Each structure stands twice: as structure tokens, then as C-alpha cells.
């Protein structure tokens, strides 16, 4: 389990269940256990009281779990830690690369409202949508990143790492779709590979699903859902494919037409969060002789004003190479586009580029030319970005760079997972699941009624666990029992991940990140599920420092 606090709770559940089995933790992992369950003591000739027996086991499990919660609470994880999917030593990193948006710079909650309103108005003014949709406002608590959208059926949903839909998280408009309807719609809850989004999360080449991986996509998901809701509530017949394309084009135009850029530049203090310690991170790397570069899709003047605000007017002195309007992910794959130098006024020059010079700004280009001009190849390069596909996937798969994902949601999720209410709930949920697995051997009618009550409680607790994070879709990283599809891609394409670049300030430039040995289903969990004490510092240790 990637999220360490929940892993601790899972370990607690396993230990509580093991205690009920007489100390053996192997029964549920395919090996016989002599201490599986306490024998029933009944008088000769009388039938065993299965109901009483099962509820006694339930109460024992509850007591064992409650006793373990204080020890879990003493091992909370630091939300400012860096987490590792793949072993990596910073002592091997000579060159650091960065995306701009949501990597070097973070935006306030006002930006998503701006994008939503601007795209909504474009739908009305340019795509002739009903003016009544202007009554819908952006709800920052509706969607989460990583969701899939079925373009043809106009439903938004959360899918796990195995392509299964998490029932209860399928929304048509702003209303949840009943589980029975979802199962009928998809002939179960599994989405076949050919219907899933393509490599970059897009709905193309016959793929009917679009995955929203960008933080900027949160307003897009909400706008799609609001317009769907309007059409449904007013019994208006519409083509879902056209709606998806129109919303996508409107969101794109907010960026391409400069609406977002001009608004941020006009009121930079309103939209940019200053307190992410970006300058401190860059200065630390520069002091240790590290080379640095910036590759962003954003335009030059926009980046310059933002970096002047968060770093200072001398920000270019910190970077060896600056590339704007790179058009990632095409930048990493298209070998044909040459670099163009920009002068101080933003005018594109026609000179042939023989060297990427410090202090200059370049537009477009491609990674193959970048590698040729800089020689920065392989695992001595570490690149940070927030978009799992556009920023990281090609770099790790095709070019062997090390990658770091910036996941702003991580900090808030860890703070929730550090609460006693969450730990208590998850620990008992895991224990109850183990109890169900152990006691299912009792097939008599009386026992089955008790087990049905436990299953009902388990279902309610799952819904409660989901609502801790987001009432509609739950955690970014987990469905009921599996990692999300988002986490699957994060684990594949990012060597390390963290809430913000400021987390680097907690580590020495020679620090080695070691991934936890996550137990496989056929391995014992006892030793490997202890919370990590290196690589990802415990909250108490960080506070003590």
C-alpha cells in the first residue's frame, strides 16, 4: 500500500486478526493454521450457539483493534516527506529539470473558478449553449484528479488499477448513477482495455474513455458535469460526444487565447501562492553545483512574471536552460521541431541554434535536439512535473531520466490519514474484513445472518472511508480495496513523489530514497508493514527537529 498511514492501519488489522487466530498470521494467506479459531464449548447433545460464538469473536477483534490504535497514532507520517517508488540516490543526480505550472509555481483556489467561468462563457457565447448554464458555479469539492470520463455515455467515474469501476463513484451530471444501472451499462464493472483511454489519457483511436490527469482539468470535469446536469434536468436531447468536444475546446481556448494568462498577470498576488519556498529549493541546488533547466508549455512573458514574483528578477541566473511553449508531450517525441531563441522583447529570432545558452529563453524544440546540444542524458538527470503522462512517462520509458511527481493533493490526504478517526476506521475495517474471511467457513443459516450484518457494516465503513477525502469520489490514490488507476500510473512513471518541491528542503543532496518493501499477497506482512523511519520521516521526528 503506497499511503503509509493506511499501511500501518492495515498492519494493525492483520495483527488483530492474527491475535484471534492464536497468534498465527498465515491462515488467510493460503497456509493452514492450527489456531484458526477458538473451539466452541457446548454441552453433549446440544447444538452450538453459533450466533453467540461469532459475536464474541467480533467483540474480541474490536477490543484488539482499539488497543492497537494508540501505537499507530505514535507513528504518523510527515505530509512534507518524499515517497519513493524506485530506489534513487540524489548523489547520482547532477542535473535537475522542472515543469513550471504546479511544480515551480502553485496557484490559489481562485484560478480554477476563473477557468470554469471563462470556459462556461465561451460555451454560451461561441458555441451557442443555453445562457441558463451561467447559473452553475464552480464547486472545488466535486471532482478529484485521475477520474475517467466515458465520452459516449457522458458519465464520470473512478477506476482502479485493474480497470474495475468503483461502484458509487459513477456520476451522470451531478447525480450518482445507481450501481445496478452501472452494471447493466458495462455488463459488469470492468472496463475492457480497448475502451480505456490511450497512453496519454486521451479518448482517441476508438478509445471511449478520457482520463483527467492534469490539475487544470478539475474545472473541465466540473463544467462537463454541470452542463450534463442542465440538459438532463430540462429533458433536452443532446449528443454527448459533441458536448465533450465543445467543453474540451472551451477549456483549451481559455489557455490558448490567453484568457488565463492575462488574468493571472493582471492580479498575480490573487492567483499565485508565494509560500512554496521555490527560491530556497533552487538556491540550495545551485549552492551544491547542480545544473538546472526549465521546460514548460506556458508562454515566455507569463513564466517571466511568475518567476519574478516567486523567485526574483534574477531568476534566469539560476537556470542553465529555459524552454517555453515546449508543447509537451510532443516535445519528448517529435524530432523535427528546431529550437528558436527569443530576445528580451519576446521576438522570435531566425538564428540556427548551435548551443543552448544560460540566460536565454528558447521556444519549442524537441528533446532529441536538447540532448544533442547539452549532453544531459540518462539517470544523472531528475525531472519534476505534476502531469504523470505529459511530464514524466516518456522521460522514464524512452530516455532513462529519473522522475519526480509533484502531487499537491498528497499533503491534504496524509493529514486526513493521520487523524485518529481515520486510523480507527481503517484499522477496524481491515480487522472486520479479516474476520469475515476467517469465519465464512460457517455455512449454517444462523452464522450467515451474522456474516451478512458484518458485510453491511463493512460496506458502510467503506463509504465512510471514501467520504473522508471527497464525498463523491474518495481518495486520489485508492478505491475500496485497490490502488486507483492514477496511482498505478504514478507508481510506473515516477521514481519519487511529493506534495511540493519544498519537500526537498528536508533532505540532504546526497540522500538515498528507498522504497518500502510492500508485501505481496503470499508474503508475511508482520515485518514489512512497519512504517518507514528513513526516506519518509515520521511526523514526530520532523516536529522534534
Coordinates of C-alpha atoms in Angstrom, one line a residue:
X1 CA 0.0 0.0 0.0
X2 CA 1.5 3.3 -1.1
X3 CA 0.0 5.5 1.5
X4 CA 1.9 4.7 4.6
X5 CA -0.5 5.6 7.4
X6 CA -3.1 3.3 5.9
X7 CA -0.5 0.6 5.6
X8 CA 0.1 0.9 9.3
X9 CA -3.7 0.5 9.9
X10 CA -3.7 -2.5 7.6
X11 CA -0.9 -4.0 9.6
X12 CA -2.9 -3.3 12.8
X13 CA -5.9 -5.1 11.3
X14 CA -3.7 -8.1 10.3
X15 CA -2.2 -8.3 13.8
X16 CA -5.6 -8.0 15.5
X17 CA -7.0 -10.8 13.3
X18 CA -3.9 -12.9 13.9
X19 CA -4.4 -12.5 17.6
X20 CA -7.9 -14.0 17.2
X21 CA -6.2 -17.0 15.5
X22 CA -4.0 -17.6 18.4
X23 CA -1.1 -15.6 17.1
X24 CA -0.8 -17.2 13.6
X25 CA -0.9 -14.8 10.8
X26 CA -0.9 -17.3 7.9
X27 CA -4.4 -18.7 7.6
X28 CA -5.6 -16.1 5.2
X29 CA -2.5 -16.5 3.0
X30 CA -3.1 -20.0 1.8
X31 CA -1.4 -21.9 4.7
X32 CA -3.2 -23.9 7.3
X33 CA -3.2 -22.5 10.9
X34 CA -3.7 -24.7 13.9
X35 CA -5.0 -21.7 15.9
X36 CA -7.7 -20.7 13.3
X37 CA -10.5 -20.2 15.8
X38 CA -11.3 -20.9 19.4
X39 CA -13.3 -24.1 19.7
X40 CA -16.9 -24.0 20.6
X41 CA -17.6 -25.4 24.1
X42 CA -21.1 -27.0 24.2
X43 CA -22.8 -29.5 26.4
X44 CA -23.1 -33.0 25.0
X45 CA -26.1 -33.4 22.7
X46 CA -26.8 -29.6 22.3
X47 CA -26.3 -27.6 19.2
X48 CA -23.6 -24.9 19.3
X49 CA -24.6 -21.3 19.8
X50 CA -23.1 -20.0 16.6
X51 CA -24.6 -16.6 16.9
X52 CA -23.1 -16.1 20.3
X53 CA -19.8 -17.5 19.2
X54 CA -19.4 -15.2 16.2
X55 CA -20.4 -12.1 18.1
X56 CA -17.9 -13.0 20.9
X57 CA -15.2 -13.2 18.2
X58 CA -16.4 -9.8 16.9
X59 CA -16.1 -8.2 20.3
X60 CA -12.6 -9.7 20.8
X61 CA -11.5 -8.3 17.4
X62 CA -12.9 -4.9 18.3
X63 CA -11.1 -4.8 21.6
X64 CA -7.8 -5.9 20.0
X65 CA -8.1 -3.2 17.3
X66 CA -8.9 -0.4 19.8
X67 CA -5.8 -1.4 21.8
X68 CA -3.6 -1.0 18.8
X69 CA -4.8 2.4 17.7
X70 CA -2.6 4.4 20.2
X71 CA 0.5 2.7 18.8
X72 CA -0.5 3.6 15.3
X73 CA -1.1 7.2 16.4
X74 CA 2.5 7.4 17.6
X75 CA 3.8 6.5 14.1
X76 CA 2.2 9.2 11.9
X77 CA 3.9 10.2 8.7
X78 CA 5.1 13.7 7.8
X79 CA 3.0 15.3 5.0
X80 CA 6.2 17.1 3.9
X81 CA 8.0 13.8 3.3
X82 CA 9.2 12.4 -0.1
X83 CA 8.0 8.9 -1.0
X84 CA 9.8 6.5 -3.2
X85 CA 8.6 4.0 -5.9
X86 CA 12.1 3.2 -7.0
X87 CA 15.4 3.4 -5.2
X88 CA 17.3 6.6 -6.1
X89 CA 20.2 8.5 -4.7
X90 CA 20.4 12.2 -5.1
X91 CA 24.2 11.9 -5.0
X92 CA 23.9 10.5 -8.6
X93 CA 21.8 13.5 -9.8
X94 CA 23.8 16.2 -11.5
X95 CA 21.1 18.0 -13.4
X96 CA 17.6 19.0 -12.2
X97 CA 14.8 19.8 -14.6
X98 CA 11.4 21.4 -13.8
X99 CA 8.0 22.0 -15.2
X100 CA 6.5 25.4 -14.4
X101 CA 2.8 25.2 -13.6
X102 CA 2.0 23.3 -10.3
X103 CA 5.7 22.4 -10.0
X104 CA 7.7 25.6 -9.6
X105 CA 4.6 27.7 -9.0
X106 CA 1.4 26.9 -7.2
X107 CA -2.0 28.6 -7.8
X108 CA -4.7 29.7 -5.4
X109 CA -8.2 28.3 -5.4
X110 CA -9.3 31.4 -7.4
X111 CA -7.7 30.1 -10.6
X112 CA -10.0 27.1 -11.1
X113 CA -13.0 29.3 -10.6
X114 CA -11.6 31.7 -13.3
X115 CA -11.0 28.8 -15.8
X116 CA -14.5 27.4 -15.1
X117 CA -16.3 30.7 -15.6
X118 CA -14.3 31.7 -18.7
X119 CA -14.9 28.3 -20.4
X120 CA -18.6 28.4 -19.4
X121 CA -18.9 31.8 -21.0
X122 CA -17.2 30.6 -24.2
X123 CA -19.7 27.7 -24.4
X124 CA -22.5 30.3 -24.3
X125 CA -21.0 33.0 -26.5
X126 CA -19.2 30.9 -29.1
X127 CA -20.8 27.5 -29.1
X128 CA -24.4 28.8 -28.6
X129 CA -25.1 26.8 -25.4
X130 CA -28.1 28.0 -23.4
X131 CA -27.5 31.1 -21.3
X132 CA -29.1 29.3 -18.3
X133 CA -25.9 27.3 -17.7
X134 CA -24.4 30.5 -16.4
X135 CA -26.3 29.8 -13.1
X136 CA -23.8 26.9 -12.4
X137 CA -20.8 27.9 -10.4
X138 CA -17.5 26.0 -9.8
X139 CA -17.5 23.6 -6.9
X140 CA -14.0 22.8 -5.8
X141 CA -15.2 19.9 -3.8
X142 CA -16.9 18.0 -6.6
X143 CA -14.2 16.2 -8.6
X144 CA -10.7 14.8 -8.0
X145 CA -7.9 14.3 -10.4
X146 CA -7.4 10.9 -12.2
X147 CA -11.1 10.3 -13.0
X148 CA -12.2 8.7 -16.2
X149 CA -15.0 10.1 -18.4
X150 CA -17.0 7.9 -20.8
X151 CA -17.4 10.3 -23.7
X152 CA -20.3 8.4 -25.4
X153 CA -22.3 7.7 -22.2
X154 CA -21.5 11.1 -20.6
X155 CA -20.5 9.6 -17.2
X156 CA -17.6 10.4 -14.9
X157 CA -16.1 7.7 -12.8
X158 CA -13.3 6.4 -10.7
X159 CA -11.4 3.3 -12.0
X160 CA -8.9 1.1 -10.1
X161 CA -5.6 -0.3 -11.3
X162 CA -7.3 -3.4 -12.6
X163 CA -9.8 -1.5 -14.8
X164 CA -12.7 -2.0 -12.4
X165 CA -15.2 0.8 -11.8
X166 CA -15.6 1.7 -8.1
X167 CA -19.4 1.5 -7.7
X168 CA -20.8 4.5 -6.0
X169 CA -18.4 6.8 -7.9
X170 CA -20.2 7.0 -11.2
X171 CA -21.8 10.3 -11.9
X172 CA -24.1 11.4 -14.8
X173 CA -24.3 15.2 -14.4
X174 CA -24.2 15.9 -10.7
X175 CA -26.1 12.8 -9.7
X176 CA -24.7 9.4 -8.8
X177 CA -25.7 6.5 -11.1
X178 CA -27.2 3.6 -9.3
X179 CA -24.9 0.5 -9.1
X180 CA -27.5 -1.7 -10.9
X181 CA -27.5 0.7 -13.9
X182 CA -23.7 0.8 -14.0
X183 CA -23.5 -2.9 -14.0
X184 CA -26.1 -3.1 -16.8
X185 CA -24.4 -0.4 -18.8
X186 CA -21.0 -2.0 -18.7
X187 CA -22.1 -5.7 -18.4
X188 CA -20.4 -5.8 -15.0
X189 CA -18.0 -3.3 -13.5
X190 CA -14.9 -4.0 -15.6
X191 CA -13.8 -1.7 -18.5
X192 CA -12.1 -3.6 -21.3
X193 CA -8.6 -2.4 -22.3
X194 CA -9.8 -1.4 -25.8
X195 CA -12.3 1.1 -24.2
X196 CA -9.8 2.6 -21.8
X197 CA -8.0 5.9 -22.6
X198 CA -4.9 5.9 -24.7
X199 CA -1.3 6.2 -23.4
X200 CA -1.7 9.9 -22.6
X201 CA -5.1 9.5 -21.1
X202 CA -6.9 10.8 -24.2
X203 CA -10.0 9.4 -25.9
X204 CA -8.7 8.6 -29.4
X205 CA -8.3 5.8 -31.9
X206 CA -11.5 4.2 -30.8
X207 CA -10.9 4.7 -27.0
X208 CA -14.2 5.9 -25.4
X209 CA -12.6 6.9 -22.1
X210 CA -10.8 10.1 -21.3
X211 CA -8.6 10.2 -18.1
X212 CA -8.2 13.6 -16.5
X213 CA -4.7 13.7 -15.1
X214 CA -4.0 17.4 -15.2
X215 CA -4.7 19.6 -12.1
X216 CA -6.1 22.1 -14.6
X217 CA -8.7 19.5 -15.6
X218 CA -10.6 19.9 -12.4
X219 CA -12.7 22.8 -13.8
X220 CA -13.2 20.8 -17.0
X221 CA -14.7 17.8 -15.2
X222 CA -17.0 20.1 -13.2
X223 CA -18.1 22.0 -16.2
X224 CA -18.9 18.8 -18.1
X225 CA -20.9 17.6 -15.2
X226 CA -22.8 20.9 -14.8
X227 CA -23.8 21.1 -18.5
X228 CA -24.8 17.4 -18.5
X229 CA -26.9 18.1 -15.4
X230 CA -28.7 21.1 -17.1
X231 CA -29.6 19.0 -20.2
X232 CA -30.8 16.1 -18.1
X233 CA -32.9 18.2 -15.7
X234 CA -34.5 20.0 -18.6
X235 CA -35.1 16.9 -20.8
X236 CA -33.0 18.3 -23.6
X237 CA -31.8 15.8 -26.2
X238 CA -28.1 16.2 -26.9
X239 CA -25.1 14.4 -28.3
X240 CA -22.6 13.6 -25.5
X241 CA -19.7 13.4 -27.9
X242 CA -20.4 17.0 -29.1
X243 CA -20.7 18.2 -25.5
X244 CA -17.4 16.7 -24.6
X245 CA -15.6 18.2 -27.6
X246 CA -17.1 21.7 -27.0
X247 CA -16.2 21.7 -23.4
X248 CA -12.7 20.5 -24.2
X249 CA -12.3 23.2 -26.8
X250 CA -13.6 25.9 -24.5
X251 CA -11.1 24.9 -21.7
X252 CA -8.3 24.8 -24.3
X253 CA -9.3 28.3 -25.6
X254 CA -9.0 29.7 -22.0
X255 CA -5.3 28.8 -22.3
X256 CA -4.6 29.3 -26.0
X257 CA -6.4 32.7 -26.3
X258 CA -4.5 34.0 -23.3
X259 CA -7.6 34.5 -21.0
X260 CA -6.0 32.7 -18.1
X261 CA -2.5 34.2 -18.6
X262 CA -3.8 37.8 -18.8
X263 CA -5.9 37.4 -15.7
X264 CA -3.0 36.0 -13.7
X265 CA -0.6 38.6 -14.9
X266 CA -3.1 41.4 -14.1
X267 CA -3.5 40.2 -10.4
X268 CA -0.6 38.0 -9.7
X269 CA -1.0 38.1 -5.9
X270 CA -4.5 36.8 -6.1
X271 CA -3.7 33.8 -8.2
X272 CA -0.1 32.7 -7.3
X273 CA 0.7 31.2 -3.9
X274 CA 4.0 32.7 -2.8
X275 CA 4.8 30.4 0.1
X276 CA 6.1 27.3 -1.7
X277 CA 9.8 28.1 -1.0
X278 CA 10.7 27.6 -4.6
X279 CA 13.6 30.0 -4.4
X280 CA 15.0 28.2 -1.4
X281 CA 15.0 24.9 -3.2
X282 CA 16.6 26.4 -6.4
X283 CA 19.2 28.2 -4.3
X284 CA 20.1 25.0 -2.4
X285 CA 20.7 23.1 -5.6
X286 CA 22.7 25.9 -7.1
X287 CA 24.9 26.2 -4.0
X288 CA 25.7 22.5 -4.4
X289 CA 26.8 23.0 -8.0
X290 CA 23.7 21.4 -9.6
X291 CA 22.7 22.3 -13.2
X292 CA 19.1 23.3 -13.7
X293 CA 16.7 23.7 -16.6
X294 CA 13.1 24.6 -17.1
X295 CA 10.8 23.0 -19.8
X296 CA 7.2 24.3 -19.8
X297 CA 4.2 24.6 -22.1
X298 CA 3.5 28.1 -20.8
X299 CA 4.4 31.3 -22.7
X300 CA 7.6 33.3 -22.0
X301 CA 6.1 36.6 -20.6
X302 CA 3.7 34.6 -18.3
X303 CA 6.6 32.5 -16.9
X304 CA 8.8 35.5 -16.5
X305 CA 6.3 37.5 -14.5
X306 CA 5.5 34.5 -12.3
X307 CA 9.2 33.6 -11.6
X308 CA 10.0 37.3 -10.9
X309 CA 7.2 37.2 -8.3
X310 CA 8.1 33.9 -6.5
X311 CA 11.9 33.8 -7.1
X312 CA 13.1 37.3 -8.0
X313 CA 14.1 39.3 -11.1
X314 CA 17.4 37.4 -11.3
X315 CA 15.6 34.0 -11.6
X316 CA 17.2 33.2 -15.0
X317 CA 20.6 33.2 -13.4
X318 CA 19.6 30.0 -11.6
X319 CA 18.8 28.1 -14.8
X320 CA 21.2 26.8 -17.4
X321 CA 18.5 26.3 -19.9
X322 CA 14.9 27.8 -20.2
X323 CA 12.4 26.4 -22.8
X324 CA 8.9 27.8 -23.1
X325 CA 5.9 26.7 -25.2
X326 CA 7.5 23.3 -25.5
X327 CA 4.2 21.6 -26.3
X328 CA 4.8 18.5 -24.1
X329 CA 4.4 15.6 -24.6
X330 CA 5.2 16.2 -28.3
X331 CA 8.5 17.8 -27.2
X332 CA 9.7 14.4 -26.0
X333 CA 8.8 12.6 -29.2
X334 CA 8.9 14.9 -32.2
X335 CA 12.4 15.1 -33.7
X336 CA 11.6 17.6 -36.3
X337 CA 10.9 20.9 -34.5
X338 CA 14.0 23.1 -34.0
X339 CA 14.6 25.5 -31.2
X340 CA 14.0 29.2 -31.6
X341 CA 15.7 31.9 -29.5
X342 CA 13.6 34.8 -28.1
X343 CA 15.0 38.2 -27.5
X344 CA 14.2 40.3 -24.4
X345 CA 11.1 41.7 -26.1
X346 CA 9.8 38.2 -26.8
X347 CA 10.5 38.4 -30.6
X348 CA 11.4 35.1 -32.2
X349 CA 14.8 35.1 -33.9
X350 CA 15.7 33.1 -37.0
X351 CA 19.3 32.1 -36.0
X352 CA 20.2 28.5 -36.1
X353 CA 20.8 27.2 -32.6
X354 CA 24.2 25.5 -32.0
X355 CA 24.2 25.8 -28.3
X356 CA 21.6 26.4 -25.5
X357 CA 23.0 29.3 -23.6
X358 CA 22.4 30.3 -20.0
X359 CA 20.3 33.4 -19.5
X360 CA 18.5 32.9 -22.9
X361 CA 14.9 31.8 -23.5
X362 CA 14.1 29.2 -26.2
X363 CA 10.8 28.2 -27.7
X364 CA 9.6 24.8 -28.9
X365 CA 12.4 22.5 -29.9
X366 CA 12.5 18.8 -29.1
X367 CA 14.2 16.6 -26.5
X368 CA 16.4 14.8 -29.1
X369 CA 18.0 18.2 -30.1
X370 CA 18.1 19.1 -26.4
X371 CA 20.1 16.0 -25.6
X372 CA 22.4 16.6 -28.5
X373 CA 23.1 20.2 -27.5
X374 CA 23.5 19.6 -23.8
X375 CA 24.7 16.0 -23.4
X376 CA 22.4 15.7 -20.4
X377 CA 21.4 12.0 -20.7
X378 CA 20.4 9.1 -18.5
X379 CA 20.0 8.7 -14.8
X380 CA 22.0 11.7 -13.8
X381 CA 19.0 13.8 -14.8
X382 CA 16.0 14.2 -12.5
X383 CA 12.9 16.0 -13.9
X384 CA 10.0 17.2 -11.8
X385 CA 6.4 17.7 -13.1
X386 CA 2.8 17.4 -12.0
X387 CA 1.4 15.6 -15.1
X388 CA 2.1 11.9 -14.9
X389 CA 1.8 11.4 -18.7
X390 CA 2.8 14.7 -20.4
X391 CA 5.7 15.4 -18.0
X392 CA 7.1 12.0 -16.8
X393 CA 6.0 9.0 -18.9
X394 CA 8.2 9.4 -22.0
X395 CA 11.2 10.5 -19.9
X396 CA 11.3 7.4 -17.9
X397 CA 10.3 4.9 -20.6
X398 CA 12.3 6.2 -23.5
X399 CA 15.1 8.3 -22.2
X400 CA 16.1 6.9 -18.8
X401 CA 15.8 10.1 -16.9
X402 CA 14.8 9.9 -13.2
X403 CA 11.4 11.4 -12.5
X404 CA 9.7 13.2 -9.6
X405 CA 6.0 13.7 -9.5
X406 CA 4.5 16.8 -7.7
X407 CA 1.2 15.7 -6.2
X408 CA -0.3 18.7 -4.2
X409 CA -3.2 16.5 -3.1
X410 CA -0.8 14.3 -1.1
X411 CA -0.3 16.7 1.7
X412 CA -4.0 17.1 2.5
X413 CA -4.7 13.3 2.1
X414 CA -1.9 12.5 4.5
X415 CA -3.2 15.0 7.1
X416 CA -6.6 13.2 6.9
X417 CA -4.9 9.8 7.2
X418 CA -3.1 11.0 10.3
X419 CA -6.3 11.7 12.2
X420 CA -7.5 9.3 14.9
X421 CA -10.9 8.9 13.3
X422 CA -9.4 7.7 10.0
X423 CA -6.9 5.4 11.6
X424 CA -9.6 3.9 13.9
X425 CA -12.0 3.4 10.9
X426 CA -9.4 1.8 8.6
X427 CA -7.9 -0.4 11.3
X428 CA -11.3 -1.8 12.2
X429 CA -12.3 -2.1 8.5
X430 CA -9.3 -4.3 7.9
X431 CA -9.9 -6.3 11.0
X432 CA -13.5 -6.9 10.1
X433 CA -12.5 -7.9 6.6
X434 CA -10.1 -10.5 8.1
X435 CA -12.9 -11.7 10.4
X436 CA -15.3 -12.2 7.5
X437 CA -12.6 -14.1 5.6
X438 CA -11.9 -16.3 8.6
X439 CA -15.5 -17.0 9.7
X440 CA -17.0 -17.6 6.3
X441 CA -16.4 -21.4 6.8
X442 CA -19.6 -21.4 9.0
X443 CA -22.3 -22.0 6.4
X444 CA -25.3 -22.6 8.7
X445 CA -28.2 -20.2 8.4
X446 CA -27.6 -18.6 11.8
X447 CA -24.0 -17.9 11.1
X448 CA -24.8 -16.5 7.6
X449 CA -27.2 -13.9 9.1
X450 CA -24.4 -12.7 11.4
X451 CA -22.0 -12.5 8.5
X452 CA -24.5 -10.5 6.4
X453 CA -24.7 -8.0 9.3
X454 CA -20.9 -7.7 9.2
X455 CA -20.9 -7.2 5.4
X456 CA -23.4 -4.4 5.8
X457 CA -21.2 -2.8 8.4
X458 CA -18.1 -3.2 6.2
X459 CA -19.9 -1.6 3.2
X460 CA -21.0 1.4 5.4
X461 CA -17.4 1.8 6.7
X462 CA -16.1 1.8 3.1
X463 CA -18.4 4.6 2.2
X464 CA -17.3 6.5 5.4
X465 CA -13.7 6.0 4.5
X466 CA -14.3 7.4 1.0
X467 CA -16.1 10.4 2.4
X468 CA -13.1 11.4 4.5
X469 CA -11.4 12.6 1.3
X470 CA -14.2 13.5 -1.2
X471 CA -17.9 12.8 -0.8
X472 CA -18.3 11.8 -4.4
X473 CA -15.1 10.0 -5.4
X474 CA -13.0 9.5 -2.3
X475 CA -9.2 9.3 -2.3
X476 CA -7.0 10.1 -5.3
X477 CA -4.9 7.1 -4.6
X478 CA -7.3 4.3 -3.5
X479 CA -10.6 2.7 -4.3
X480 CA -12.4 0.5 -1.8
X481 CA -9.6 -2.1 -1.7
X482 CA -7.3 -1.4 -4.7
X483 CA -4.9 1.3 -5.8
X484 CA -6.6 3.7 -8.3
X485 CA -5.6 3.7 -12.0
X486 CA -4.0 7.1 -11.2
X487 CA -1.7 5.5 -8.6
X488 CA -0.9 2.7 -10.9
X489 CA 0.5 5.2 -13.5
X490 CA 2.2 7.2 -10.8
X491 CA 4.0 4.1 -9.5
X492 CA 5.1 3.3 -13.0
X493 CA 6.3 6.7 -14.2
X494 CA 7.6 8.4 -11.1
X495 CA 10.7 7.3 -9.1
X496 CA 9.7 9.6 -6.3
X497 CA 6.7 11.7 -5.4
X498 CA 5.9 14.5 -3.0
X499 CA 3.4 17.3 -2.3
X500 CA 5.6 20.1 -3.4
X501 CA 9.2 20.9 -4.3
X502 CA 9.7 22.4 -0.8
X503 CA 9.8 18.8 0.5
X504 CA 13.4 18.7 -1.0
X505 CA 14.5 21.1 1.8
X506 CA 14.0 18.3 4.3
X507 CA 16.7 16.2 2.7
X508 CA 20.4 16.3 2.0
X509 CA 21.5 16.5 -1.6
X510 CA 23.2 13.1 -1.2
X511 CA 20.1 11.4 0.3
X512 CA 19.1 8.0 -1.0
X513 CA 15.4 7.2 -1.2
X514 CA 14.5 3.6 -0.5
X515 CA 11.0 2.3 -1.4
X516 CA 9.3 0.3 1.3
X517 CA 9.2 -3.4 0.6
X518 CA 5.4 -3.8 0.2
X519 CA 4.4 -7.3 1.0
X520 CA 3.0 -9.4 -1.8
X521 CA -0.3 -11.3 -1.1
X522 CA 1.7 -14.5 -0.5
X523 CA 4.2 -12.9 1.9
X524 CA 4.0 -12.3 5.6
X525 CA 3.1 -8.7 6.5
X526 CA 4.5 -8.5 10.0
X527 CA 7.9 -7.0 9.5
X528 CA 7.4 -5.3 6.1
X529 CA 4.4 -3.2 7.1
X530 CA 6.2 -1.3 9.8
X531 CA 6.2 2.4 9.0
X532 CA 9.4 3.6 7.3
X533 CA 11.7 5.6 9.5
X534 CA 14.2 6.6 6.9
X535 CA 13.3 8.1 3.4
X536 CA 9.9 9.3 4.7
X537 CA 10.4 10.8 8.1
X538 CA 7.8 10.3 10.8
X539 CA 5.8 13.4 11.7
X540 CA 7.0 13.3 15.3
X541 CA 10.7 13.2 14.2
X542 CA 10.2 16.1 11.9
X543 CA 8.5 18.1 14.6
X544 CA 11.3 17.3 17.0
X545 CA 13.8 18.7 14.5

